[in-house]
XYZ file of C-alpha atoms in Angstrom:
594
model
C 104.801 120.110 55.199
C 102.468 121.678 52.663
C 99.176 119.889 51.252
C 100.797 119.688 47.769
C 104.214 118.391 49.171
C 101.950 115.983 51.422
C 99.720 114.913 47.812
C 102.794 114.513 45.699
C 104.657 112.197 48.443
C 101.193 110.025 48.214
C 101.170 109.960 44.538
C 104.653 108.235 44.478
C 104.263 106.234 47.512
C 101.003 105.211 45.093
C 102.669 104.927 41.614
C 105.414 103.054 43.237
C 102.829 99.957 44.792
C 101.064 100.012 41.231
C 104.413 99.399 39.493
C 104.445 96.543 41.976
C 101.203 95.371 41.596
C 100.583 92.149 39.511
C 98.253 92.126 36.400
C 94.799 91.520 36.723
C 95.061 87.814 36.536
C 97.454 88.051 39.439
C 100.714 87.095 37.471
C 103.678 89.214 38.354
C 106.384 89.848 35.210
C 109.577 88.611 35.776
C 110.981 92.313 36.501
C 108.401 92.487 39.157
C 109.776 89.402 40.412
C 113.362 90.376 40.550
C 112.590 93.457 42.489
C 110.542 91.850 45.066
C 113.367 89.107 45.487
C 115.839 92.059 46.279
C 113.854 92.786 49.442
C 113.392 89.213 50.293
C 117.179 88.386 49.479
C 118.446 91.128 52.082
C 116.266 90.104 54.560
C 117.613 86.335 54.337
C 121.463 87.381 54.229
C 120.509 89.256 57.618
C 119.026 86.078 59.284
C 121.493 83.730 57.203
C 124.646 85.785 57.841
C 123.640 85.505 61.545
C 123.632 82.288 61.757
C 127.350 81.391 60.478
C 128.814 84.812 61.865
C 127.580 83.566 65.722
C 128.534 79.461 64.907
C 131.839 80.215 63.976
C 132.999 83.114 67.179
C 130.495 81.151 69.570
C 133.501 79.717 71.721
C 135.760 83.129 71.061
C 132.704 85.136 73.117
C 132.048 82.228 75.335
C 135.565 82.324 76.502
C 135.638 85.833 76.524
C 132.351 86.133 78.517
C 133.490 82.944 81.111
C 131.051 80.589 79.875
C 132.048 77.883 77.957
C 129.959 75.544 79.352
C 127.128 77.956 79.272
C 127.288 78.280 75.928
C 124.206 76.611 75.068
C 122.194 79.441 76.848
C 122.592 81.628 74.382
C 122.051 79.290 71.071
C 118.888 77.783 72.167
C 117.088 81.085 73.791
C 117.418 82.574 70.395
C 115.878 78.949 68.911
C 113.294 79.209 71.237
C 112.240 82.400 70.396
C 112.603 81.956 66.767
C 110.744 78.517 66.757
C 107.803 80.148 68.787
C 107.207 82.796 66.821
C 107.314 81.530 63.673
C 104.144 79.705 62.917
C 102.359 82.730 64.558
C 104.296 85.186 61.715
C 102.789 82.468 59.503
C 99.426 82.819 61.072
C 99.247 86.327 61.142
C 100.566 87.390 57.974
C 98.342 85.314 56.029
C 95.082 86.946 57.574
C 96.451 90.657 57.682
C 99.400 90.817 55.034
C 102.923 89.732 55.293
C 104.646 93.355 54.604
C 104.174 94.692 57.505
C 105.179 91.372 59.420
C 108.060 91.585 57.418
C 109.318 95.350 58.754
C 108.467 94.138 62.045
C 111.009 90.680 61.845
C 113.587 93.343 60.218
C 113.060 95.432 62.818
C 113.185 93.694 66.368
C 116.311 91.357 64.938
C 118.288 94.962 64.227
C 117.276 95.983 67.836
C 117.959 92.190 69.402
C 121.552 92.232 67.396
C 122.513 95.785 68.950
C 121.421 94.617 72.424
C 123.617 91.238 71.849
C 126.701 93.747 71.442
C 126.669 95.173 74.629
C 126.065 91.805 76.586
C 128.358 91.539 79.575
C 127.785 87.884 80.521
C 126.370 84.767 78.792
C 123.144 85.057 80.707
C 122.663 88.582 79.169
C 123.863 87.109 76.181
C 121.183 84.663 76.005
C 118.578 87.416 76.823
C 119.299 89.410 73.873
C 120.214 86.658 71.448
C 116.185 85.909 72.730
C 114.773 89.369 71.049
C 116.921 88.315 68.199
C 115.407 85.210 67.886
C 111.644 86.972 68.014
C 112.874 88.445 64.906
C 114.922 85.848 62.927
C 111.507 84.114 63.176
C 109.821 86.018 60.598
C 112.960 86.298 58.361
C 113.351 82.993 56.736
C 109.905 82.032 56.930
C 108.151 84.546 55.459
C 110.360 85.513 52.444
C 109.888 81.865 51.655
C 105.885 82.381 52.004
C 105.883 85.742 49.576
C 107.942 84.100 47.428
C 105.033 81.678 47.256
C 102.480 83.829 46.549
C 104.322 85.625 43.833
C 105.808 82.733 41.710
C 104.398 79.542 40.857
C 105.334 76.183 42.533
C 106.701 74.517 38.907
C 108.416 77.926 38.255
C 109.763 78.416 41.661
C 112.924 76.334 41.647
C 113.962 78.600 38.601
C 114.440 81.577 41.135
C 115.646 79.426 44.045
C 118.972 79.947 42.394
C 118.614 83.765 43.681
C 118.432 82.571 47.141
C 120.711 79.988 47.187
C 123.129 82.597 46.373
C 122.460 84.968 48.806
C 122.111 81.596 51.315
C 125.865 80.665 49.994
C 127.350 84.290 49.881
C 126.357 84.547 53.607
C 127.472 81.168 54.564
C 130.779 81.883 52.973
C 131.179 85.803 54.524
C 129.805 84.653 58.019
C 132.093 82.032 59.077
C 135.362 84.619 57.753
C 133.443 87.575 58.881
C 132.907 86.004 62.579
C 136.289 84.545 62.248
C 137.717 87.760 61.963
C 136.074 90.118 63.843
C 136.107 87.653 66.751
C 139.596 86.792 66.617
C 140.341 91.100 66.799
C 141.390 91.746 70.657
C 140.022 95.188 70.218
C 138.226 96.918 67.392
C 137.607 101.104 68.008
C 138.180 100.211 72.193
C 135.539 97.089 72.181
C 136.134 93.051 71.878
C 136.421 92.378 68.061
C 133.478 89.637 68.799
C 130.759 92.475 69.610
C 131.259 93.533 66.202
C 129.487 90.528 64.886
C 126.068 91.754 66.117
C 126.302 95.335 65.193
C 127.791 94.637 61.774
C 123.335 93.479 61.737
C 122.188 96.858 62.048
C 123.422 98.827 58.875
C 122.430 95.657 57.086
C 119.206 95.533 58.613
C 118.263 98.853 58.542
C 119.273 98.872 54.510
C 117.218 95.825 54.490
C 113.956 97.393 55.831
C 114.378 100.514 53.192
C 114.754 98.280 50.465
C 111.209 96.426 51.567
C 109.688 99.472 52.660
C 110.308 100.770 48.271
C 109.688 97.427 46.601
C 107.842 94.629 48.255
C 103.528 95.814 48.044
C 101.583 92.714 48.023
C 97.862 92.336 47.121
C 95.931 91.070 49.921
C 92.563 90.903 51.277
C 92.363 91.156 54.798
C 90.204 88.160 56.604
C 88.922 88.891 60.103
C 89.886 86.040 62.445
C 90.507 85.026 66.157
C 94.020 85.305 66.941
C 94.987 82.055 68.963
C 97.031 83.912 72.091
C 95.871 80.850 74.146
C 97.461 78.335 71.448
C 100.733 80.648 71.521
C 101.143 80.447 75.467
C 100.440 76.835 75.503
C 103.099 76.283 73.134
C 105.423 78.441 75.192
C 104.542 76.149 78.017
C 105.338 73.525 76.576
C 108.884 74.123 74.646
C 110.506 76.357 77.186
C 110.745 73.669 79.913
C 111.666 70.508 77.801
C 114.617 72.793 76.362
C 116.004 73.875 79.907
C 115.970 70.387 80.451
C 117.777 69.084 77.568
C 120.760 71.681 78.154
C 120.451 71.484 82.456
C 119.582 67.735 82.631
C 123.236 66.427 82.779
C 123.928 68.946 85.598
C 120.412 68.502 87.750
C 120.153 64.424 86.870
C 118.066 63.537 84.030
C 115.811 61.721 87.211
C 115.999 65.009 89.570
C 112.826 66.641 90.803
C 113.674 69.418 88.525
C 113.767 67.346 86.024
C 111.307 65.455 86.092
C 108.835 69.083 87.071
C 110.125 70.183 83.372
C 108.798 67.013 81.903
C 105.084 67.936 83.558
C 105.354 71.213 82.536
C 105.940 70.288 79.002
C 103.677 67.833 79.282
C 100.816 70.623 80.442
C 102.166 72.439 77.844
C 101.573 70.275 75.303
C 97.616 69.056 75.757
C 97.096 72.544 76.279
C 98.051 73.024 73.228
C 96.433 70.228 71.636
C 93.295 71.689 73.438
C 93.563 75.223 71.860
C 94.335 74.523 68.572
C 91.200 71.790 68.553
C 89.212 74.894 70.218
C 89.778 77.629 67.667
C 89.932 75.436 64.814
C 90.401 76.897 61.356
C 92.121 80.648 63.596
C 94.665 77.860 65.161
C 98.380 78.966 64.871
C 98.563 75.226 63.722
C 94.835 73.695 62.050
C 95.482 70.286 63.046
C 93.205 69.571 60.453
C 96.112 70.211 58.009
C 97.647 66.912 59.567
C 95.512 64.684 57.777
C 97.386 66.489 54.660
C 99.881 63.918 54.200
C 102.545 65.640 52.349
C 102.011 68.037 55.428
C 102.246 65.818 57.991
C 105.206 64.235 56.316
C 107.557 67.134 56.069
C 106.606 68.028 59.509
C 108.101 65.145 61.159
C 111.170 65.095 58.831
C 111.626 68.589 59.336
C 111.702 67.918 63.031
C 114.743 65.164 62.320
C 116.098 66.223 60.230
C 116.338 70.198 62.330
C 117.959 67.911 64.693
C 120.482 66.225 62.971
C 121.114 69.362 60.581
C 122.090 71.693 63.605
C 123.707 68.775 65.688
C 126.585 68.655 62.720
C 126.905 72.383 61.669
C 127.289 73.227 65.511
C 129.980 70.826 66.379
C 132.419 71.056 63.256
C 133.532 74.850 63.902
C 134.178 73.899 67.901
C 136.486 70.862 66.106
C 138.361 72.692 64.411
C 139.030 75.409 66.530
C 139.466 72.898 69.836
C 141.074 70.170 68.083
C 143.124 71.780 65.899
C 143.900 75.124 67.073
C 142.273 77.431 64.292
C 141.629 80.767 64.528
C 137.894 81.124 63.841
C 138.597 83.270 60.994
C 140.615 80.291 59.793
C 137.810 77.868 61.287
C 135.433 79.627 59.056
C 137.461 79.367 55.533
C 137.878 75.723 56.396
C 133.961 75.471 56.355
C 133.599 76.122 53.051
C 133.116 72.722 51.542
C 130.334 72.480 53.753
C 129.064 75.518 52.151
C 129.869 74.512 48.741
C 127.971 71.193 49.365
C 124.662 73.256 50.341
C 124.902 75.787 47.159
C 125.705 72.871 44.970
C 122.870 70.458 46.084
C 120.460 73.727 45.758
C 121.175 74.397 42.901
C 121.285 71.493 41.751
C 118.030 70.278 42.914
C 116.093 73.317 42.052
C 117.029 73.408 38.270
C 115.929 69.859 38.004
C 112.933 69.806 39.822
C 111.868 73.373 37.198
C 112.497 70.793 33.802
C 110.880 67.461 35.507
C 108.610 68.422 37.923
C 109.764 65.618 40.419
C 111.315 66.471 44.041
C 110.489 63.467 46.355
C 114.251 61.936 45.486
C 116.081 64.706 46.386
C 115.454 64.795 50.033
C 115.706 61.237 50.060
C 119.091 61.148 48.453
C 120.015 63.883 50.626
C 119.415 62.079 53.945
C 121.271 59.085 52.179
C 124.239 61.399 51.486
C 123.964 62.918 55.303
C 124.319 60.037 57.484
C 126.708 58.547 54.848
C 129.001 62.391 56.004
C 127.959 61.772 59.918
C 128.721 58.086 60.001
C 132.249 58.909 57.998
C 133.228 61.665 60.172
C 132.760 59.983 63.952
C 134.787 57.141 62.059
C 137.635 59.383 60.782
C 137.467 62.675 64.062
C 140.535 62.338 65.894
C 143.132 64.401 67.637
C 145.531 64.120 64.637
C 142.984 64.144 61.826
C 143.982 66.111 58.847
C 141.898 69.015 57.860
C 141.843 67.985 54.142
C 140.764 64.278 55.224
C 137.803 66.166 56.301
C 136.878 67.960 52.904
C 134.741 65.043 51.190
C 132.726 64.165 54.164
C 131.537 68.614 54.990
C 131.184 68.805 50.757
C 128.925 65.509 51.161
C 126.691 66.746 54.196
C 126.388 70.226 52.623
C 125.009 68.371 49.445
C 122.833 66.475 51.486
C 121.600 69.711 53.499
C 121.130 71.024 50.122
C 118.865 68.308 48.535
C 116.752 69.108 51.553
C 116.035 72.552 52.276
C 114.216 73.762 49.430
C 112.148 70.421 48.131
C 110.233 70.023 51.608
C 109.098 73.273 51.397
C 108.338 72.969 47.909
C 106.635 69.675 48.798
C 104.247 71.445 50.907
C 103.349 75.220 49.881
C 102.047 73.103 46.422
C 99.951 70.492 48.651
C 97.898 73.381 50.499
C 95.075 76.038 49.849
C 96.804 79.142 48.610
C 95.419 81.038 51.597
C 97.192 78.946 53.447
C 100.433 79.183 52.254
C 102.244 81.337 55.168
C 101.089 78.949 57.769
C 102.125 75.826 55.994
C 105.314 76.822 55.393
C 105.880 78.661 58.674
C 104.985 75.527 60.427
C 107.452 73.359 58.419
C 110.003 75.719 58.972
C 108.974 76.015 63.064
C 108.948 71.982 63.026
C 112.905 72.370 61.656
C 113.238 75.009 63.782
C 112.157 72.942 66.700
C 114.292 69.882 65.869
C 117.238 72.397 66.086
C 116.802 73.586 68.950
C 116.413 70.686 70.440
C 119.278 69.027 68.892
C 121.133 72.032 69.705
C 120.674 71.711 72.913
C 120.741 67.416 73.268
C 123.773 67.769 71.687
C 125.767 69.887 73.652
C 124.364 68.099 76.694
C 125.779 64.481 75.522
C 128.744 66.062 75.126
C 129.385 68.134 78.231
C 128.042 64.720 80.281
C 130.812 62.975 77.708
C 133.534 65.663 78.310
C 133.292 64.845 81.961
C 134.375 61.853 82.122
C 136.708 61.550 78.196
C 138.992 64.713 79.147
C 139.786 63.320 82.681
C 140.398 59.848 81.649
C 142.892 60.665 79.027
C 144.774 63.172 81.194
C 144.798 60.296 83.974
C 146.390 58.004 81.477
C 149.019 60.926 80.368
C 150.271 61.640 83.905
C 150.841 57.867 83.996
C 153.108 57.670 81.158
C 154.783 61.158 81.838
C 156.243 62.877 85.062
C 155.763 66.551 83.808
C 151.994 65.479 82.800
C 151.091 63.996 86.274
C 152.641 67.377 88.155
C 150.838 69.715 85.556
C 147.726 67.226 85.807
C 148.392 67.663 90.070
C 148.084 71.736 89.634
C 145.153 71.374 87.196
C 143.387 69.509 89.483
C 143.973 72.114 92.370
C 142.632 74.848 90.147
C 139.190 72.809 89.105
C 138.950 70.563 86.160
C 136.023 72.494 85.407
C 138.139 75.872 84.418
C 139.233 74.169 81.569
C 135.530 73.738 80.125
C 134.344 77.150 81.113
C 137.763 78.731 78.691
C 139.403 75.797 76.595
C 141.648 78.091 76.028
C 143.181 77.633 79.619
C 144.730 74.349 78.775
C 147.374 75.844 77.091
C 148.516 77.020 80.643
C 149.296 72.662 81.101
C 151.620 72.055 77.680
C 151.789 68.589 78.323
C 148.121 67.932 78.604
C 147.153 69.867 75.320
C 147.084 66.035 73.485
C 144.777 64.180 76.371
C 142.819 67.089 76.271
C 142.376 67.484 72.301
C 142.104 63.195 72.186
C 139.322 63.455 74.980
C 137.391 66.160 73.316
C 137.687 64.470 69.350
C 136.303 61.351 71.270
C 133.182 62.701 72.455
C 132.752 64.224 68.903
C 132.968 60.809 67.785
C 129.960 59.577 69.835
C 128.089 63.184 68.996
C 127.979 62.571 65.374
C 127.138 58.934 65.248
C 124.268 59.975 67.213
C 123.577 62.677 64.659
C 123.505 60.189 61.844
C 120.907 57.766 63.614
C 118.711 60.520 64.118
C 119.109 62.011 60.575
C 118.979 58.075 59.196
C 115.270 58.297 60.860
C 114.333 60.900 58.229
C 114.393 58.282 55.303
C 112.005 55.875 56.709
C 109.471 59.201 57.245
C 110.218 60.632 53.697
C 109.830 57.725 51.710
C 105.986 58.433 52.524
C 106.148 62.039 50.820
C 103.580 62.097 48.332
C 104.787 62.942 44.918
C 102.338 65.618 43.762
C 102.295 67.779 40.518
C 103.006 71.033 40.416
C 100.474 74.012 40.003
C 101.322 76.402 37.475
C 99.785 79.065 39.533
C 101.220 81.577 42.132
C 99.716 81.701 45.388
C 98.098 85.600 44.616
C 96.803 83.930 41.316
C 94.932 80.934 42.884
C 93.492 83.519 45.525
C 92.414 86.061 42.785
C 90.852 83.538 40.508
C 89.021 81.846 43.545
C 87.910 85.615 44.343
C 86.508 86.166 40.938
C 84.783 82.547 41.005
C 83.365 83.490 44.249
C 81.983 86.902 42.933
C 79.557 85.547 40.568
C 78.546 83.061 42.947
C 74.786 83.187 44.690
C 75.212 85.164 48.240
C 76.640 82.592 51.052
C 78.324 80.190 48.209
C 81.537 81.690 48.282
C 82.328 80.803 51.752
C 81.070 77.091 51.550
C 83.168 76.772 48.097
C 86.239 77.949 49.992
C 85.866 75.580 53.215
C 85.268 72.699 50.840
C 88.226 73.760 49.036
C 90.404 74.193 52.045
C 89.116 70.697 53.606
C 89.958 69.105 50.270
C 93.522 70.663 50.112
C 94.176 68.878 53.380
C 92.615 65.811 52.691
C 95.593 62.607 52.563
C 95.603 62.617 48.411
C 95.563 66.421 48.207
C 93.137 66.402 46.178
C 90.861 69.084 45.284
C 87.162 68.613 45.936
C 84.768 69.328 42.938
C 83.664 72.820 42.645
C 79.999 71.995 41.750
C 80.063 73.293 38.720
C 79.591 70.985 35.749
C 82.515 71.928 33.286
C 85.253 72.930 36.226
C 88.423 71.416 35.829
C 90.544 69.824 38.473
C 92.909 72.349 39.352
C 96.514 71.759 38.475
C 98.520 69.857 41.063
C 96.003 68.168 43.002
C 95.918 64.786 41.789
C 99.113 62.156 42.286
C 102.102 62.147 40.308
């Protein structure tokens, strides 16, 4: 390559970031904003598309791969990942940048999603869905932390319809898209369900072109301690309280093993405690911020709310495809009201929060609306339950999902110091993250333990009532009640004990989502303590540029001290902002009580 060839492919690379670049003041025109969202948007359809594409085929592969009952291997080793490395994408990306943190998310989920393709087992499986999950981190949490720094908090909601339709558009393609390509015997010589992994790497690599041209940040690089010690403690800590939750009804929730995974996340945990108290402000997680109490808050909904939110959306596919026989592709169409629910109570919130200002009663009335869906559905789950008697009560909990998501997060990028933006809203999403997992994996755990004992009683009280069913229950029994819960599928093999089965397995639903809505109805007692704050009217990159310029004229040594008082006051219980010792400054915008 020549030295001009080499100059002129700078000069573009060059006239393309100032084209991207903000104005002086650090406001971005709405153009600017629309082609930074484009990146962002592709990104989230990747990690979003993922997530309905795998819920939907998840008992097609783990039939396929002999592990029904193992199933739970391979959804919570890609929330573990994904919930670990979040807050430190957070962390990271606000001290060095969040582009390249960005690529690097694309990048490892493309490579995770082509290993997950060629898994032979649900152990591998699990493995891969693991690098997956080291990128799917990043996704979500950081195109929700740029999109924070770009565009004010009171004008935010006005481009949260963007996402919500990129959020909806995947939720309605992945369930048909899984559905589909799982329920293919063979696509070009290979199991129609690998094809729901590699459909991720054109997409992702089309995503990571797109953010390579568009997305160039401003950003002043601060030289910190990275908090590796905080990272492993946290591993420590999550890893063995997860095995655990999915092993525990196997081992004995008393066993030695057991109760070795409780120390261990016990170790885990005060070790963590210890590291973040030890680096301080470089912590993955400032506990500081916990005094914030719109912070601390959302952190502990998030955490029931994760719970409750992944407990449902897990369990309503496997219904429909158990229970009533769908295909997934049809499983996935009849999903949609679910769907509809979320994009409506986005929507929905996020245009009214942009005229008023107010968003404390939307995740209120969403957790209201939830277990009112939960509580309706373990009432009305049976073997013989119409799909259409189920439309109101998915259209309700996707409304209430909706009235969540995007007001938490709201809640707390606007009750923190703009520099800290990535971290706060990486560690809200890692505390939902974490309450998914480990609903995920309580979940399916109650109702394996349930299974045990619901599918054998009701095919007892068949072959009582029925020769045929006691000689085809005889021949089950010689083959191993347990082949039936590795491949549900195999109880087509015993016609006459398709009904006990399907009435044994819509039972334990029953129990599953009542104990869904208790832990969901939790939420509302925590969020009626969210702070109501105002809005700022200024984008993250604004705040940070105008505190720069403040700074500059300042005496040598002020800057810094104005900063950490700033910080300490942005994560002080009233979020209030402390005075800047100037006589004349004005409070900023958004830190007093609405």
């Amino acid at each position: 390559m020549t030295q001009t060839t080499r100059a002129s492919a700078a000069d573009r690379r060059d006239a393309r970031a100032a084209a991207a670049a903000p104005d002086a003041s650090g406001v971005f025109s709405h153009r600017q904003i629309i082609t930074i969202l484009s990146g962002l948007m592709l990104g989230m359809f990747l990690a979003a598309l993922d997530q309905t594409v795998v819920s939907t085929a998840i008992r097609t592969i783990a039939d396929d791969l002999q592990g029904y009952d193992l199933q739970a291997w391979a959804t919570t080793a890609f929330l573990i990942t994904s919930t670990i490395a979040t807050p430190l994408y957070g962390k990271l990306s606000d001290i060095y940048g969040r582009r390249g943190f960005y690529l690097f998310a694309i990048a490892v989920f493309v490579v995770g999603s082509a290993l997950c393709g060629i898994a032979n087992s649900m152990y591998e499986l699990a493995a891969f869905r693991a690098v997956q999950g080291i990128g799917a981190g990043g996704l979500m949490s950081l195109a929700l932390a740029i999109i924070a720094d770009v565009v004010p908090p009171r004008e935010r909601s006005k481009y949260q319809g963007y996402f919500m339709a990129v959020w909806g558009t995947s939720s309605v393609l992945g369930p048909v898209i899984g559905g589909f390509l799982a329920g293919q015997e063979s696509i070009l010589g290979l199991a129609g369900w690998r094809w729901i992994f590699w459909i991720n790497v054109p997409l992702g690599i089309a995503a990571f072109a797109v953010v390579v041209r568009v997305l160039h940040l401003p950003h002043q690089r601060r030289d910190h301690r990275i908090d590796w010690p905080g990272a492993l403690a946290l591993v420590v800590a999550l890893v063995p309280l997860l095995i655990v939750a999915e092993q525990g009804r196997t081992w004995g929730w008393d066993s030695g093993r057991a109760l070795t995974c409780y120390a261990l996340g016990a170790v885990g945990l005060v070790g963590f405690v210890l590291a973040e108290r030890a680096y301080r402000e470089d912590a993955i997680l400032p506990l500081r911020m916990f005094a914030n109490r719109t912070f601390s808050v959302s952190s502990v909904s998030s955490i029931v709310l994760g719970a409750g939110m992944f407990g449902g959306i897990l369990l309503l596919p496997q219904y429909l495809q158990v229970v009533h026989g769908s295909s997934p592709t049809v499983a996935g169409l009849q999903m949609l009201p679910l769907v509809l629910g979320i994009m409506s109570g986005a929507l929905t919130s996020g245009q009214v929060i942009a005229r008023t200002g107010k968003y404390k009663v939307f995740p209120l009335v969403g957790v209201v609306f939830m277990v009112a869906a939960l509580v309706a559905l373990s009432l009305v789950v049976a073997a013989d339950t119409s799909v259409w008697t189920l439309v109101p009560f998915m259209f309700l909990l996707g409304l209430g999902l909706g009235f969540n998501m995007q007001p938490v997060i709201l809640a707390v990028q606007n009750a923190v110091s703009p520099r800290e933006i990535g971290v706060a809203t990486s560690s809200v999403t890692f505390f939902r993250q974490m309450g998914g997992t480990i609903g995920t994996a309580a979940f399916l755990s109650i109702m394996f333990s349930r299974l045990g004992t619901e599918i054998p009683a009701q095919i007892e009280r068949a072959a009582q009532s029925s020769p045929e069913a006691a000689q085809q229950a005889g021949a089950l029994l010689q083959a191993g009640p347990e082949s039936i819960l590795s491949d549900t599928s195999a109880i087509n093999a015993y016609p006459a004990l398709v009904t006990p089965f399907r009435t044994g397995f819509s039972n334990t639903l029953d129990l599953v989502f009542l104990v869904a809505a208790l832990v969901v109805a939790v939420g509302f007692f925590v969020l009626w303590f969210l702070p109501q704050l105002e809005l700022r009217n200024q984008s993250g990159i604004q705040a940070q540029q105008e505190a720069a310029g403040r700074n500059a004229g300042d005496t040598p040594g002020a800057g810094a001290g104005q900063d950490a008082a700033q910080a300490a006051g942005a994560a002080a219980p009233t979020s209030t902002a402390p005075p800047t010792g100037r006589p004349g400054d004005a409070e900023p915008a958004g830190r007093h009580r609405g």
